PDB file of C-alpha atoms and ligand atoms in Angstrom:
ATOM      1  CA  UNK A 109     -18.248  19.359  13.156  1.00 95.00           C
ATOM      2  CA  UNK A 110     -15.293  21.686  12.736  1.00 97.00           C
ATOM      3  CA  UNK A 111     -11.995  20.269  11.437  1.00 97.00           C
ATOM      4  CA  UNK A 112      -8.801  22.261  11.857  1.00 98.00           C
ATOM      5  CA  UNK A 113      -5.090  21.540  11.530  1.00 98.00           C
ATOM      6  CA  UNK A 114      -2.295  22.953  13.651  1.00 98.00           C
ATOM      7  CA  UNK A 115       0.844  22.891  11.552  1.00 97.00           C
ATOM      8  CA  UNK A 116       2.929  23.065  14.737  1.00 97.00           C
ATOM      9  CA  UNK A 117       1.981  22.113  18.319  1.00 96.00           C
ATOM     10  CA  UNK A 118       2.453  25.741  19.416  1.00 94.00           C
ATOM     11  CA  UNK A 119      -0.339  26.728  17.008  1.00 95.00           C
ATOM     12  CA  UNK A 120      -2.887  24.369  18.556  1.00 95.00           C
ATOM     13  CA  UNK A 121      -4.530  27.208  20.495  1.00 93.00           C
ATOM     14  CA  UNK A 122      -7.521  26.475  22.704  1.00 96.00           C
ATOM     15  CA  UNK A 123      -8.005  22.699  22.708  1.00 97.00           C
ATOM     16  CA  UNK A 124     -10.518  22.573  25.559  1.00 97.00           C
ATOM     17  CA  UNK A 125     -13.281  21.387  23.208  1.00 97.00           C
ATOM     18  CA  UNK A 126     -11.123  19.331  20.864  1.00 98.00           C
ATOM     19  CA  UNK A 127     -10.456  15.776  19.924  1.00 98.00           C
ATOM     20  CA  UNK A 128      -6.747  16.194  19.122  1.00 98.00           C
ATOM     21  CA  UNK A 129      -5.091  13.830  16.663  1.00 98.00           C
ATOM     22  CA  UNK A 130      -1.349  14.246  17.158  1.00 98.00           C
ATOM     23  CA  UNK A 131       0.772  13.260  14.178  1.00 98.00           C
ATOM     24  CA  UNK A 132       4.493  12.558  14.196  1.00 98.00           C
ATOM     25  CA  UNK A 133       4.417  10.076  11.389  1.00 98.00           C
ATOM     26  CA  UNK A 134       8.246   9.912  11.198  1.00 98.00           C
ATOM     27  CA  UNK A 135       8.411   8.271  13.597  1.00 97.00           C
ATOM     28  CA  UNK A 136       7.018   8.636  17.115  1.00 98.00           C
ATOM     29  CA  UNK A 137       3.299   8.088  16.502  1.00 98.00           C
ATOM     30  CA  UNK A 138       4.041   5.248  14.071  1.00 98.00           C
ATOM     31  CA  UNK A 139       6.155   3.695  16.834  1.00 98.00           C
ATOM     32  CA  UNK A 140       3.333   4.039  19.359  1.00 98.00           C
ATOM     33  CA  UNK A 141       0.894   2.266  17.033  1.00 98.00           C
ATOM     34  CA  UNK A 142       3.470  -0.428  16.321  1.00 98.00           C
ATOM     35  CA  UNK A 143       4.185  -1.028  20.023  1.00 98.00           C
ATOM     36  CA  UNK A 144       0.487  -1.731  20.577  1.00 98.00           C
ATOM     37  CA  UNK A 145       0.379  -4.019  17.557  1.00 98.00           C
ATOM     38  CA  UNK A 146       3.214  -5.962  19.206  1.00 98.00           C
ATOM     39  CA  UNK A 147       1.075  -6.436  22.329  1.00 98.00           C
ATOM     40  CA  UNK A 148       2.592  -3.684  24.456  1.00 98.00           C
ATOM     41  CA  UNK A 149       0.021  -3.182  27.242  1.00 98.00           C
ATOM     42  CA  UNK A 150       0.761   0.525  27.838  1.00 98.00           C
ATOM     43  CA  UNK A 151       2.905   3.243  26.322  1.00 98.00           C
ATOM     44  CA  UNK A 152       4.145   6.042  28.567  1.00 98.00           C
ATOM     45  CA  UNK A 153       5.339   9.217  26.875  1.00 98.00           C
ATOM     46  CA  UNK A 154       7.833  11.396  28.646  1.00 97.00           C
ATOM     47  CA  UNK A 155       8.650  15.059  28.030  1.00 92.00           C
ATOM     48  CA  UNK A 156      12.184  14.492  29.343  1.00 95.00           C
ATOM     49  CA  UNK A 157      14.895  11.885  28.818  1.00 97.00           C
ATOM     50  CA  UNK A 158      15.850  11.753  32.474  1.00 97.00           C
ATOM     51  CA  UNK A 159      12.229  11.387  33.547  1.00 97.00           C
ATOM     52  CA  UNK A 160      11.802   8.531  31.071  1.00 98.00           C
ATOM     53  CA  UNK A 161      14.958   6.807  32.276  1.00 98.00           C
ATOM     54  CA  UNK A 162      14.086   6.981  35.961  1.00 98.00           C
ATOM     55  CA  UNK A 163      10.469   5.941  35.470  1.00 98.00           C
ATOM     56  CA  UNK A 164      11.307   2.985  33.201  1.00 98.00           C
ATOM     57  CA  UNK A 165      14.264   1.715  35.219  1.00 98.00           C
ATOM     58  CA  UNK A 166      12.328   1.778  38.515  1.00 98.00           C
ATOM     59  CA  UNK A 167       9.637  -0.421  36.960  1.00 98.00           C
ATOM     60  CA  UNK A 168      11.542  -2.611  34.515  1.00 98.00           C
ATOM     61  CA  UNK A 169       9.708  -1.121  31.517  1.00 98.00           C
ATOM     62  CA  UNK A 170      11.209  -0.935  28.021  1.00 98.00           C
ATOM     63  CA  UNK A 171      13.020   2.385  27.632  1.00 98.00           C
ATOM     64  CA  UNK A 172      12.807   3.871  24.126  1.00 98.00           C
ATOM     65  CA  UNK A 173      13.821   7.168  22.584  1.00 97.00           C
ATOM     66  CA  UNK A 174      15.967   9.108  20.166  1.00 97.00           C
ATOM     67  CA  UNK A 175      18.035  12.225  19.890  1.00 95.00           C
ATOM     68  CA  UNK A 176      18.804  13.443  16.381  1.00 93.00           C
ATOM     69  CA  UNK A 177      17.155  10.249  15.092  1.00 94.00           C
ATOM     70  CA  UNK A 178      19.468   7.830  16.930  1.00 96.00           C
ATOM     71  CA  UNK A 179      18.933   5.790  20.086  1.00 97.00           C
ATOM     72  CA  UNK A 180      19.631   7.693  23.303  1.00 97.00           C
ATOM     73  CA  UNK A 181      22.740   6.335  24.972  1.00 96.00           C
ATOM     74  CA  UNK A 182      21.819   3.783  27.628  1.00 96.00           C
ATOM     75  CA  UNK A 183      18.237   3.336  26.357  1.00 98.00           C
ATOM     76  CA  UNK A 184      17.032  -0.161  25.380  1.00 98.00           C
ATOM     77  CA  UNK A 185      15.634   0.905  22.023  1.00 98.00           C
ATOM     78  CA  UNK A 186      15.603   3.855  19.674  1.00 98.00           C
ATOM     79  CA  UNK A 187      12.508   5.154  17.897  1.00 98.00           C
ATOM     80  CA  UNK A 188      12.330   2.638  15.077  1.00 98.00           C
ATOM     81  CA  UNK A 189       8.942   1.149  14.132  1.00 98.00           C
ATOM     82  CA  UNK A 190      10.503  -1.452  11.866  1.00 97.00           C
ATOM     83  CA  UNK A 191      12.602  -2.625  14.824  1.00 97.00           C
ATOM     84  CA  UNK A 192       9.562  -2.718  17.148  1.00 98.00           C
ATOM     85  CA  UNK A 193       7.642  -4.623  14.514  1.00 98.00           C
ATOM     86  CA  UNK A 194       9.988  -7.586  14.941  1.00 97.00           C
ATOM     87  CA  UNK A 195       9.657  -7.681  18.754  1.00 98.00           C
ATOM     88  CA  UNK A 196       7.095  -8.930  21.238  1.00 98.00           C
ATOM     89  CA  UNK A 197       6.182  -6.497  24.030  1.00 98.00           C
ATOM     90  CA  UNK A 198       3.620  -8.754  25.721  1.00 98.00           C
ATOM     91  CA  UNK A 199       3.426  -7.833  29.400  1.00 97.00           C
ATOM     92  CA  UNK A 200       6.098  -5.134  29.017  1.00 98.00           C
ATOM     93  CA  UNK A 201       4.969  -1.494  29.057  1.00 98.00           C
ATOM     94  CA  UNK A 202       7.180   0.923  27.129  1.00 98.00           C
ATOM     95  CA  UNK A 203       8.359   4.413  28.009  1.00 98.00           C
ATOM     96  CA  UNK A 204       9.245   6.650  25.087  1.00 98.00           C
ATOM     97  CA  UNK A 205      10.848  10.078  24.811  1.00 98.00           C
ATOM     98  CA  UNK A 206      11.526  11.665  21.429  1.00 97.00           C
ATOM     99  CA  UNK A 207      12.507  15.083  20.172  1.00 94.00           C
ATOM    100  CA  UNK A 208       9.157  16.261  18.836  1.00 95.00           C
ATOM    101  CA  UNK A 209       6.392  13.646  18.834  1.00 96.00           C
ATOM    102  CA  UNK A 210       6.157  12.833  22.522  1.00 95.00           C
ATOM    103  CA  UNK A 211       6.466  16.535  23.345  1.00 94.00           C
ATOM    104  CA  UNK A 212       3.620  17.395  20.979  1.00 96.00           C
ATOM    105  CA  UNK A 213       1.449  14.869  22.824  1.00 97.00           C
ATOM    106  CA  UNK A 214       2.289  16.444  26.168  1.00 96.00           C
ATOM    107  CA  UNK A 215       1.686  19.956  24.741  1.00 96.00           C
ATOM    108  CA  UNK A 216      -1.990  19.167  24.051  1.00 97.00           C
ATOM    109  CA  UNK A 217      -2.472  16.745  26.947  1.00 97.00           C
ATOM    110  CA  UNK A 218      -5.107  18.986  28.557  1.00 96.00           C
ATOM    111  CA  UNK A 219      -7.489  18.438  25.630  1.00 98.00           C
ATOM    112  CA  UNK A 220     -10.430  16.173  26.523  1.00 98.00           C
ATOM    113  CA  UNK A 221      -9.311  13.572  23.967  1.00 98.00           C
ATOM    114  CA  UNK A 222      -5.822  13.039  22.519  1.00 98.00           C
ATOM    115  CA  UNK A 223      -5.173  10.315  19.939  1.00 98.00           C
ATOM    116  CA  UNK A 224      -1.609   9.794  18.677  1.00 98.00           C
ATOM    117  CA  UNK A 225      -2.151   9.233  14.945  1.00 98.00           C
ATOM    118  CA  UNK A 226      -0.115   7.853  12.056  1.00 98.00           C
ATOM    119  CA  UNK A 227      -0.614   6.645   8.494  1.00 98.00           C
ATOM    120  CA  UNK A 228      -0.468   2.998   9.549  1.00 98.00           C
ATOM    121  CA  UNK A 229      -3.663   3.391  11.621  1.00 98.00           C
ATOM    122  CA  UNK A 230      -5.386   6.207   9.695  1.00 98.00           C
ATOM    123  CA  UNK A 231      -8.681   4.393   9.120  1.00 98.00           C
ATOM    124  CA  UNK A 232      -9.075   3.156  12.690  1.00 98.00           C
ATOM    125  CA  UNK A 233      -8.123   6.506  14.247  1.00 98.00           C
ATOM    126  CA  UNK A 234     -10.361   8.482  11.869  1.00 97.00           C
ATOM    127  CA  UNK A 235     -13.334   6.318  12.685  1.00 97.00           C
ATOM    128  CA  UNK A 236     -12.742   6.653  16.444  1.00 97.00           C
ATOM    129  CA  UNK A 237     -12.151  10.417  16.252  1.00 97.00           C
ATOM    130  CA  UNK A 238     -15.299  11.088  14.240  1.00 96.00           C
ATOM    131  CA  UNK A 239     -17.361   8.925  16.578  1.00 96.00           C
ATOM    132  CA  UNK A 240     -15.976  10.586  19.728  1.00 97.00           C
ATOM    133  CA  UNK A 241     -16.340  14.104  18.287  1.00 96.00           C
ATOM    134  CA  UNK A 242     -19.917  13.444  17.127  1.00 94.00           C
ATOM    135  CA  UNK A 243     -20.982  11.867  20.409  1.00 95.00           C
ATOM    136  CA  UNK A 244     -19.424  14.560  22.573  1.00 96.00           C
ATOM    137  CA  UNK A 245     -20.161  17.519  20.268  1.00 95.00           C
ATOM    138  CA  UNK A 246     -16.504  18.489  19.880  1.00 97.00           C
ATOM    139  CA  UNK A 247     -14.282  19.626  17.044  1.00 97.00           C
ATOM    140  CA  UNK A 248     -11.343  17.706  15.609  1.00 98.00           C
ATOM    141  CA  UNK A 249      -7.944  19.397  15.737  1.00 98.00           C
ATOM    142  CA  UNK A 250      -5.168  17.593  13.868  1.00 98.00           C
ATOM    143  CA  UNK A 251      -1.858  18.598  15.419  1.00 98.00           C
ATOM    144  CA  UNK A 252       1.389  18.206  13.463  1.00 98.00           C
ATOM    145  CA  UNK A 253       4.473  17.697  15.617  1.00 97.00           C
ATOM    146  CA  UNK A 254       7.049  19.346  13.360  1.00 93.00           C
ATOM    147  CA  UNK A 255      10.741  18.530  13.343  1.00 88.00           C
ATOM    148  CA  UNK A 256      13.238  20.351  15.504  1.00 85.00           C
ATOM    149  CA  UNK A 257      10.743  23.154  16.183  1.00 86.00           C
ATOM    150  CA  UNK A 258      10.037  23.681  12.493  1.00 92.00           C
ATOM    151  CA  UNK A 259       7.182  22.809  10.188  1.00 95.00           C
ATOM    152  CA  UNK A 260       7.664  19.398   8.610  1.00 95.00           C
ATOM    153  CA  UNK A 261       6.211  18.173   5.323  1.00 97.00           C
ATOM    154  CA  UNK A 262       5.413  14.560   6.189  1.00 98.00           C
ATOM    155  CA  UNK A 263       3.098  15.425   9.087  1.00 98.00           C
ATOM    156  CA  UNK A 264       1.220  17.967   6.947  1.00 98.00           C
ATOM    157  CA  UNK A 265       0.704  15.437   4.134  1.00 98.00           C
ATOM    158  CA  UNK A 266      -0.661  12.866   6.595  1.00 98.00           C
ATOM    159  CA  UNK A 267      -2.861  15.552   8.185  1.00 98.00           C
ATOM    160  CA  UNK A 268      -4.236  16.101   4.664  1.00 98.00           C
ATOM    161  CA  UNK A 269      -4.909  12.375   4.358  1.00 98.00           C
ATOM    162  CA  UNK A 270      -6.825  12.483   7.664  1.00 98.00           C
ATOM    163  CA  UNK A 271      -8.915  15.447   6.498  1.00 98.00           C
ATOM    164  CA  UNK A 272      -9.690  13.589   3.278  1.00 97.00           C
ATOM    165  CA  UNK A 273     -10.675  10.461   5.237  1.00 97.00           C
ATOM    166  CA  UNK A 274     -12.881  12.405   7.636  1.00 96.00           C
ATOM    167  CA  UNK A 275     -14.643  14.002   4.671  1.00 94.00           C
ATOM    168  CA  UNK A 276     -15.218  10.717   2.857  1.00 91.00           C
ATOM    169  CA  UNK A 277     -16.142   8.778   6.000  1.00 87.00           C
ATOM    170  CA  UNK A 278     -18.810  11.209   7.159  1.00 80.00           C
ATOM    171  CA  UNK A 279     -20.274  11.822   3.671  1.00 71.00           C
ATOM    172  CA  UNK A 280     -23.350  13.989   3.837  1.00 67.00           C
ATOM    173  CA  UNK A 281     -24.513  12.497   7.162  1.00 75.00           C
ATOM    174  CA  UNK A 282     -22.600  15.005   9.224  1.00 81.00           C
ATOM    175  CA  UNK A 283     -22.094  18.647   8.253  1.00 89.00           C
ATOM    176  CA  UNK A 284     -18.384  19.483   8.360  1.00 93.00           C
ATOM    177  CA  UNK A 285     -16.765  22.886   8.606  1.00 95.00           C
ATOM    178  CA  UNK A 286     -13.165  22.987   7.422  1.00 97.00           C
ATOM    179  CA  UNK A 287     -10.764  25.602   8.779  1.00 98.00           C
ATOM    180  CA  UNK A 288      -8.435  27.117   6.169  1.00 98.00           C
ATOM    181  CA  UNK A 289      -5.596  25.004   7.610  1.00 98.00           C
ATOM    182  CA  UNK A 290      -7.579  21.831   6.877  1.00 98.00           C
ATOM    183  CA  UNK A 291      -8.349  22.986   3.328  1.00 98.00           C
ATOM    184  CA  UNK A 292      -4.651  23.672   2.771  1.00 98.00           C
ATOM    185  CA  UNK A 293      -3.331  20.276   3.849  1.00 98.00           C
ATOM    186  CA  UNK A 294      -6.152  18.453   2.078  1.00 98.00           C
ATOM    187  CA  UNK A 295      -5.163  20.175  -1.181  1.00 98.00           C
ATOM    188  CA  UNK A 296      -1.532  19.182  -0.677  1.00 97.00           C
ATOM    189  CA  UNK A 297      -2.580  15.558  -0.185  1.00 98.00           C
ATOM    190  CA  UNK A 298      -5.045  15.552  -3.081  1.00 97.00           C
ATOM    191  CA  UNK A 299      -2.433  16.978  -5.444  1.00 96.00           C
ATOM    192  CA  UNK A 300      -0.271  13.894  -4.905  1.00 95.00           C
ATOM    193  CA  UNK A 301      -1.541  11.166  -2.553  1.00 96.00           C
ATOM    194  CA  UNK A 302       1.742   9.233  -2.669  1.00 97.00           C
ATOM    195  CA  UNK A 303       3.073   9.556   0.861  1.00 98.00           C
ATOM    196  CA  UNK A 304       6.567   8.438   0.001  1.00 98.00           C
ATOM    197  CA  UNK A 305       6.927  10.748  -2.980  1.00 97.00           C
ATOM    198  CA  UNK A 306       5.829  13.689  -0.832  1.00 97.00           C
ATOM    199  CA  UNK A 307       7.899  12.757   2.182  1.00 98.00           C
ATOM    200  CA  UNK A 308      11.082  12.254   0.208  1.00 97.00           C
ATOM    201  CA  UNK A 309      10.957  15.883  -0.907  1.00 96.00           C
ATOM    202  CA  UNK A 310      11.212  16.914   2.738  1.00 96.00           C
ATOM    203  CA  UNK A 311      14.210  17.212   5.000  1.00 95.00           C
ATOM    204  CA  UNK A 312      13.295  14.735   7.725  1.00 96.00           C
ATOM    205  CA  UNK A 313      12.587  11.667   5.553  1.00 97.00           C
ATOM    206  CA  UNK A 314      15.825  12.247   3.671  1.00 97.00           C
ATOM    207  CA  UNK A 315      17.747  12.645   6.919  1.00 97.00           C
ATOM    208  CA  UNK A 316      16.322   9.370   8.238  1.00 97.00           C
ATOM    209  CA  UNK A 317      17.343   7.605   5.028  1.00 98.00           C
ATOM    210  CA  UNK A 318      20.843   9.091   5.319  1.00 98.00           C
ATOM    211  CA  UNK A 319      21.034   7.761   8.892  1.00 97.00           C
ATOM    212  CA  UNK A 320      20.163   4.256   7.633  1.00 97.00           C
ATOM    213  CA  UNK A 321      16.458   4.316   8.609  1.00 98.00           C
ATOM    214  CA  UNK A 322      14.994   3.981   5.113  1.00 98.00           C
ATOM    215  CA  UNK A 323      13.128   0.877   6.260  1.00 98.00           C
ATOM    216  CA  UNK A 324      11.309   2.980   8.871  1.00 98.00           C
ATOM    217  CA  UNK A 325      10.244   5.518   6.267  1.00 98.00           C
ATOM    218  CA  UNK A 326       8.810   2.759   4.040  1.00 98.00           C
ATOM    219  CA  UNK A 327       7.179   1.030   7.022  1.00 98.00           C
ATOM    220  CA  UNK A 328       5.544   4.288   8.201  1.00 98.00           C
ATOM    221  CA  UNK A 329       3.961   4.815   4.770  1.00 98.00           C
ATOM    222  CA  UNK A 330       1.922   1.586   4.892  1.00 98.00           C
ATOM    223  CA  UNK A 331      -1.518   3.153   5.115  1.00 98.00           C
ATOM    224  CA  UNK A 332      -4.042   1.275   7.295  1.00 98.00           C
ATOM    225  CA  UNK A 333      -1.751  -1.664   8.021  1.00 98.00           C
ATOM    226  CA  UNK A 334      -2.667  -1.472  11.742  1.00 98.00           C
ATOM    227  CA  UNK A 335      -5.999  -1.179  13.520  1.00 97.00           C
ATOM    228  CA  UNK A 336      -5.101   0.129  16.968  1.00 97.00           C
ATOM    229  CA  UNK A 337      -6.387   3.441  18.320  1.00 98.00           C
ATOM    230  CA  UNK A 338      -3.935   4.784  20.909  1.00 98.00           C
ATOM    231  CA  UNK A 339      -5.613   7.187  23.306  1.00 98.00           C
ATOM    232  CA  UNK A 340      -4.197   9.354  26.081  1.00 98.00           C
ATOM    233  CA  UNK A 341      -5.655   8.405  29.447  1.00 98.00           C
ATOM    234  CA  UNK A 342      -4.912   8.838  33.112  1.00 97.00           C
ATOM    235  CA  UNK A 343      -3.715   5.958  35.288  1.00 96.00           C
ATOM    236  CA  UNK A 344      -7.259   5.561  36.608  1.00 97.00           C
ATOM    237  CA  UNK A 345      -8.697   4.852  33.139  1.00 97.00           C
ATOM    238  CA  UNK A 346      -5.779   2.904  31.687  1.00 97.00           C
ATOM    239  CA  UNK A 347      -7.462  -0.478  32.032  1.00 96.00           C
ATOM    240  CA  UNK A 348     -10.637   0.713  30.339  1.00 97.00           C
ATOM    241  CA  UNK A 349      -9.151   1.107  26.828  1.00 97.00           C
ATOM    242  CA  UNK A 350      -7.252  -1.225  24.472  1.00 97.00           C
ATOM    243  CA  UNK A 351      -4.277   1.008  23.642  1.00 98.00           C
ATOM    244  CA  UNK A 352      -3.623   3.321  26.599  1.00 98.00           C
ATOM    245  CA  UNK A 353      -1.044   6.098  26.309  1.00 98.00           C
ATOM    246  CA  UNK A 354      -0.065   7.817  29.546  1.00 98.00           C
ATOM    247  CA  UNK A 355       2.195  10.706  30.444  1.00 98.00           C
ATOM    248  CA  UNK A 356       5.114   9.933  32.723  1.00 97.00           C
ATOM    249  CA  UNK A 357       4.262  11.794  35.940  1.00 93.00           C
TER     250      UNK A 357
HETATM  251  O1  LIG B 602      11.046  13.870  16.947  1.00 81.26           O
HETATM  252  C1  LIG B 602      10.469  12.802  17.071  1.00 81.26           C
HETATM  253  O2  LIG B 602       9.540  12.625  17.838  1.00 81.26           O
HETATM  254  C2  LIG B 602      10.991  11.636  16.282  1.00 81.26           C
HETATM  255  O3  LIG B 602       9.939  10.911  15.769  1.00 81.26           O
HETATM  256  C3  LIG B 602      12.018  12.061  15.303  1.00 81.26           C
HETATM  257  S1  LIG B 602      12.902  10.764  14.585  1.00 81.26           S
HETATM  258  O4  LIG B 602      12.177  10.260  13.445  1.00 81.26           O
HETATM  259  O5  LIG B 602      13.101   9.669  15.538  1.00 81.26           O
HETATM  260  O6  LIG B 602      14.188  11.319  14.171  1.00 81.26           O
END
């Protein structure tokens, strides 16, 4: 099984045979995992703010999203996992549009499998990805979302944690082939496995703290605190999985 890492969504290349794990650990994919942990039945991701607004308002869904880290004017919620963690979304689907994370998901949406991935659900997502890739004879491509169209440290560190997990989970049972990109991020993670220490060297975590979202940064670093496995599906298959993510049409 081949494991590669795309340090930006634009570098994801041909994903037609890939199980894509999309990481925007600060904060979109952590939010998606948290929404499911708070009983949200479906999460819709939207590539545009207007599309999200119209879709959510027509259906009475929770409207979530940020620009520059802060809640979009007129939206119900921002993009804060520690806020979502305190709420109950039972029976209320959510629609979310963010600067990078939700766009990264839509960028690779043609891949046969797309799993939004974070640190909080690393174990559960790794297990599912390895199982799906083994059963369907596909490769795993870990896609980092970046921040404001640039490479971002926190996604790369978490990608390294995923590579490390995949390697330790499969052991010698499954032969793995690591692309250079996977070797690189794994080395970064192995050098210092403290997520917070790594993240706080980067621009985005510091910006979030400056904006008053330090609680989100700490929350997002709680490795394996959640068990959900969000997976991108079409409307037709949405009721067949536990944590369905859909693209706003
Ligand atoms: O860009 C995104 O998708 C967001 O996760 C960025 S922020 O953490 O909300 O600023």
